[in-house]
GROMACS .gro file of C-alpha atoms in nm:
model
  189
    1MET     CA    1  -7.322  -0.316   0.506
    2TYR     CA    2  -7.052  -0.193   0.367
    3ILE     CA    3  -6.751  -0.301   0.208
    4ILE     CA    4  -6.509   0.005   0.216
    5VAL     CA    5  -6.171  -0.078   0.045
    6GLY     CA    6  -5.857   0.081   0.020
    7LEU     CA    7  -5.656   0.034  -0.323
    8GLY     CA    8  -5.300   0.022  -0.319
    9ASN     CA    9  -4.970  -0.252  -0.314
   10PRO     CA   10  -4.857  -0.454  -0.051
   11GLY     CA   11  -4.515  -0.454   0.085
   12LYS     CA   12  -4.302  -0.233   0.266
   13LYS     CA   13  -4.128  -0.143  -0.104
   14TYR     CA   14  -4.490   0.036  -0.199
   15GLU     CA   15  -4.540   0.250   0.140
   16GLY     CA   16  -4.618   0.585   0.096
   17THR     CA   17  -4.614   0.574  -0.265
   18ARG     CA   18  -4.928   0.817  -0.471
   19HIS     CA   19  -5.096   0.496  -0.527
   20ASN     CA   20  -5.122   0.413  -0.182
   21VAL     CA   21  -5.321   0.650  -0.048
   22GLY     CA   22  -5.593   0.420  -0.034
   23PHE     CA   23  -5.418   0.151   0.207
   24GLN     CA   24  -5.321   0.473   0.405
   25THR     CA   25  -5.690   0.572   0.409
   26ILE     CA   26  -5.774   0.238   0.526
   27ASP     CA   27  -5.521   0.273   0.811
   28THR     CA   28  -5.654   0.640   0.911
   29LEU     CA   29  -6.034   0.502   0.896
   30ALA     CA   30  -5.910   0.232   1.139
   31ASP     CA   31  -5.743   0.394   1.386
   32LYS     CA   32  -6.047   0.675   1.402
   33LEU     CA   33  -6.215   0.359   1.462
   34ASN     CA   34  -6.038   0.108   1.642
   35ILE     CA   35  -6.080  -0.186   1.405
   36LYS     CA   36  -5.761  -0.372   1.361
   37VAL     CA   37  -5.711  -0.451   0.979
   38ASN     CA   38  -5.504  -0.799   1.052
   39LYS     CA   39  -5.697  -1.121   0.903
   40ILE     CA   40  -5.621  -1.235   0.573
   41LYS     CA   41  -5.881  -1.329   0.414
   42PHE     CA   42  -6.033  -1.284   0.086
   43LYS     CA   43  -5.698  -1.194  -0.071
   44GLY     CA   44  -5.653  -0.890   0.122
   45LEU     CA   45  -5.635  -0.797   0.480
   46VAL     CA   46  -5.929  -0.731   0.647
   47GLY     CA   47  -6.134  -0.607   0.918
   48GLU     CA   48  -6.474  -0.550   1.060
   49GLY     CA   49  -6.638  -0.332   1.307
   50ARG     CA   50  -6.892  -0.048   1.292
   51ILE     CA   51  -7.013   0.331   1.184
   52ALA     CA   52  -7.261   0.419   1.344
   53ASP     CA   53  -7.555   0.146   1.343
   54GLU     CA   54  -7.366  -0.001   1.016
   55LYS     CA   55  -7.157  -0.288   1.035
   56VAL     CA   56  -6.840  -0.200   0.802
   57THR     CA   57  -6.567  -0.438   0.641
   58LEU     CA   58  -6.231  -0.231   0.573
   59LEU     CA   59  -6.005  -0.396   0.324
   60LYS     CA   60  -5.673  -0.360   0.177
   61PRO     CA   61  -5.670  -0.562  -0.107
   62GLN     CA   62  -5.328  -0.823  -0.138
   63THR     CA   63  -5.301  -0.876  -0.517
   64PHE     CA   64  -5.147  -0.557  -0.629
   65MET     CA   65  -5.302  -0.260  -0.791
   66ASN     CA   66  -5.387  -0.368  -1.124
   67ASN     CA   67  -5.610  -0.708  -0.978
   68SER     CA   68  -5.808  -0.562  -0.701
   69GLY     CA   69  -6.132  -0.674  -0.859
   70GLU     CA   70  -6.018  -1.045  -0.756
   71SER     CA   71  -6.015  -0.982  -0.430
   72ILE     CA   72  -6.304  -0.714  -0.425
   73VAL     CA   73  -6.552  -0.964  -0.574
   74GLU     CA   74  -6.480  -1.256  -0.292
   75ILE     CA   75  -6.586  -1.059  -0.049
   76LEU     CA   76  -6.882  -0.979  -0.208
   77ASN     CA   77  -6.958  -1.267  -0.336
   78PHE     CA   78  -6.888  -1.428   0.058
   79TYR     CA   79  -7.128  -1.136   0.151
   80LYS     CA   80  -7.373  -1.189  -0.059
   81LEU     CA   81  -7.369  -0.793  -0.156
   82GLU     CA   82  -7.384  -0.578  -0.467
   83PRO     CA   83  -7.101  -0.297  -0.582
   84LYS     CA   84  -7.332  -0.028  -0.438
   85ASP     CA   85  -7.229  -0.163  -0.087
   86LEU     CA   86  -6.869  -0.098  -0.166
   87LEU     CA   87  -6.670   0.221  -0.123
   88VAL     CA   88  -6.382   0.254  -0.306
   89VAL     CA   89  -6.075   0.490  -0.217
   90ALA     CA   90  -5.799   0.492  -0.485
   91ASP     CA   91  -5.571   0.762  -0.588
   92ASP     CA   92  -5.602   1.014  -0.873
   93ILE     CA   93  -5.389   1.164  -1.144
   94ASP     CA   94  -5.629   1.383  -1.284
   95ILE     CA   95  -5.765   1.581  -1.022
   96GLU     CA   96  -5.574   1.825  -0.849
   97PHE     CA   97  -5.296   1.772  -0.544
   98ALA     CA   98  -5.423   1.697  -0.248
   99GLN     CA   99  -5.842   1.737  -0.349
  100LEU     CA  100  -6.119   1.482  -0.266
  101LYS     CA  101  -6.348   1.396  -0.561
  102ILE     CA  102  -6.630   1.190  -0.450
  103LYS     CA  103  -6.887   1.008  -0.698
  104LYS     CA  104  -7.143   0.787  -0.626
  105ASN     CA  105  -7.060   0.583  -0.968
  106GLY     CA  106  -6.882   0.633  -1.338
  107SER     CA  107  -6.649   0.507  -1.542
  108ALA     CA  108  -6.264   0.399  -1.422
  109GLY     CA  109  -6.048   0.614  -1.609
  110THR     CA  110  -5.751   0.564  -1.683
  111HIS     CA  111  -5.696   0.367  -1.307
  112ASN     CA  112  -5.582   0.022  -1.342
  113GLY     CA  113  -5.700  -0.061  -0.962
  114LEU     CA  114  -6.050   0.039  -1.069
  115LYS     CA  115  -6.086  -0.062  -1.427
  116SER     CA  116  -6.018  -0.417  -1.254
  117ILE     CA  117  -6.321  -0.401  -1.001
  118VAL     CA  118  -6.521  -0.275  -1.309
  119ASN     CA  119  -6.410  -0.544  -1.500
  120LEU     CA  120  -6.448  -0.823  -1.257
  121THR     CA  121  -6.827  -0.695  -1.098
  122GLY     CA  122  -6.953  -0.591  -1.397
  123SER     CA  123  -7.068  -0.291  -1.271
  124LYS     CA  124  -6.943   0.114  -1.246
  125GLU     CA  125  -7.185   0.128  -0.956
  126PHE     CA  126  -6.978   0.196  -0.655
  127ALA     CA  127  -6.879   0.478  -0.470
  128ARG     CA  128  -6.558   0.612  -0.554
  129PHE     CA  129  -6.321   0.861  -0.259
  130LYS     CA  130  -6.061   0.985  -0.524
  131ILE     CA  131  -5.744   1.122  -0.377
  132GLY     CA  132  -5.542   1.378  -0.573
  133VAL     CA  133  -5.173   1.304  -0.604
  134GLY     CA  134  -5.046   1.468  -0.865
  135LYS     CA  135  -4.963   1.501  -1.180
  136LYS     CA  136  -4.638   1.382  -1.355
  137HIS     CA  137  -4.418   1.569  -1.567
  138PRO     CA  138  -4.490   1.538  -1.941
  139ASN     CA  139  -4.196   1.248  -2.004
  140GLU     CA  140  -4.235   1.140  -1.692
  141ASP     CA  141  -4.357   0.731  -1.685
  142LEU     CA  142  -4.687   0.686  -1.523
  143ALA     CA  143  -4.576   0.369  -1.349
  144SER     CA  144  -4.258   0.506  -1.181
  145PHE     CA  145  -4.451   0.823  -1.103
  146VAL     CA  146  -4.731   0.668  -0.926
  147LEU     CA  147  -4.526   0.446  -0.764
  148SER     CA  148  -4.284   0.749  -0.587
  149ASN     CA  149  -4.319   0.890  -0.291
  150PHE     CA  150  -4.442   1.193  -0.182
  151PRO     CA  151  -4.202   1.543  -0.207
  152SER     CA  152  -4.155   1.622   0.203
  153LYS     CA  153  -4.326   1.983   0.063
  154ASP     CA  154  -4.610   1.788  -0.013
  155ARG     CA  155  -4.615   1.537   0.258
  156LYS     CA  156  -4.831   1.783   0.507
  157HIS     CA  157  -5.081   1.837   0.246
  158ILE     CA  158  -5.168   1.468   0.151
  159GLU     CA  159  -5.157   1.384   0.496
  160ASN     CA  160  -5.450   1.651   0.540
  161ALA     CA  161  -5.643   1.515   0.271
  162ILE     CA  162  -5.646   1.147   0.361
  163GLU     CA  163  -5.752   1.241   0.744
  164ALA     CA  164  -6.010   1.438   0.562
  165CYS     CA  165  -6.151   1.124   0.342
  166ALA     CA  166  -6.148   0.900   0.627
  167ASP     CA  167  -6.424   1.150   0.786
  168ALA     CA  168  -6.598   1.144   0.441
  169VAL     CA  169  -6.616   0.783   0.413
  170MET     CA  170  -6.755   0.807   0.762
  171LEU     CA  171  -7.039   1.062   0.683
  172CYS     CA  172  -7.114   0.918   0.395
  173ILE     CA  173  -7.190   0.589   0.589
  174ARG     CA  174  -7.353   0.781   0.875
  175ASP     CA  175  -7.558   1.070   0.626
  176GLY     CA  176  -7.579   0.941   0.295
  177ILE     CA  177  -7.353   1.006  -0.006
  178GLU     CA  178  -7.471   1.311  -0.102
  179LYS     CA  179  -7.368   1.473   0.240
  180ALA     CA  180  -7.023   1.396   0.193
  181MET     CA  181  -6.978   1.509  -0.124
  182ASN     CA  182  -7.171   1.819  -0.073
  183ASN     CA  183  -6.934   1.870   0.269
  184TYR     CA  184  -6.586   1.741   0.056
  185ASN     CA  185  -6.644   1.767  -0.286
  186ASN     CA  186  -6.339   1.945  -0.493
  187ASN     CA  187  -6.184   2.076  -0.146
  188ILE     CA  188  -5.796   2.065  -0.144
  189TYR     CA  189  -5.586   2.019   0.154
   0.00000   0.00000   0.00000
């Protein structure tokens, strides 16, 4: 069993923002897999289904980005799973816009959602699917930037990256993370 987590902030105010590409990826996956992500459990919205022969639970933590780990610890404890059973989709400001970067594990870097997961699980051993959301201007506030919407000229590229990320997650579950990394890593959409 795998827990597929998309990081983001709940509420209409944050829909479509750079920080919510994780939520958008979960929505895309849910559509592809015909899963309804509408049960409130584990401080998040969840839905269950299958990818190939593997049971998966899709999770959109409702704890706000900086406390994402709270929801994740609850679901891991409930199912008696380890962080290695997690696939986390997050935004990334340090890679190219609309680029995918898949990693088996690693540090949280500057991402507060990933920091929360690492701090509360005590582990860096979980897969990350990162989507490049662009780089802020030198004098721009980081929080303002990640909570901003994409300009209309960039929307198609980010939608393509989200679609590719959903496909990469499914490939990872079916054929392993190496295959997903080989097929999708560093591609720009």
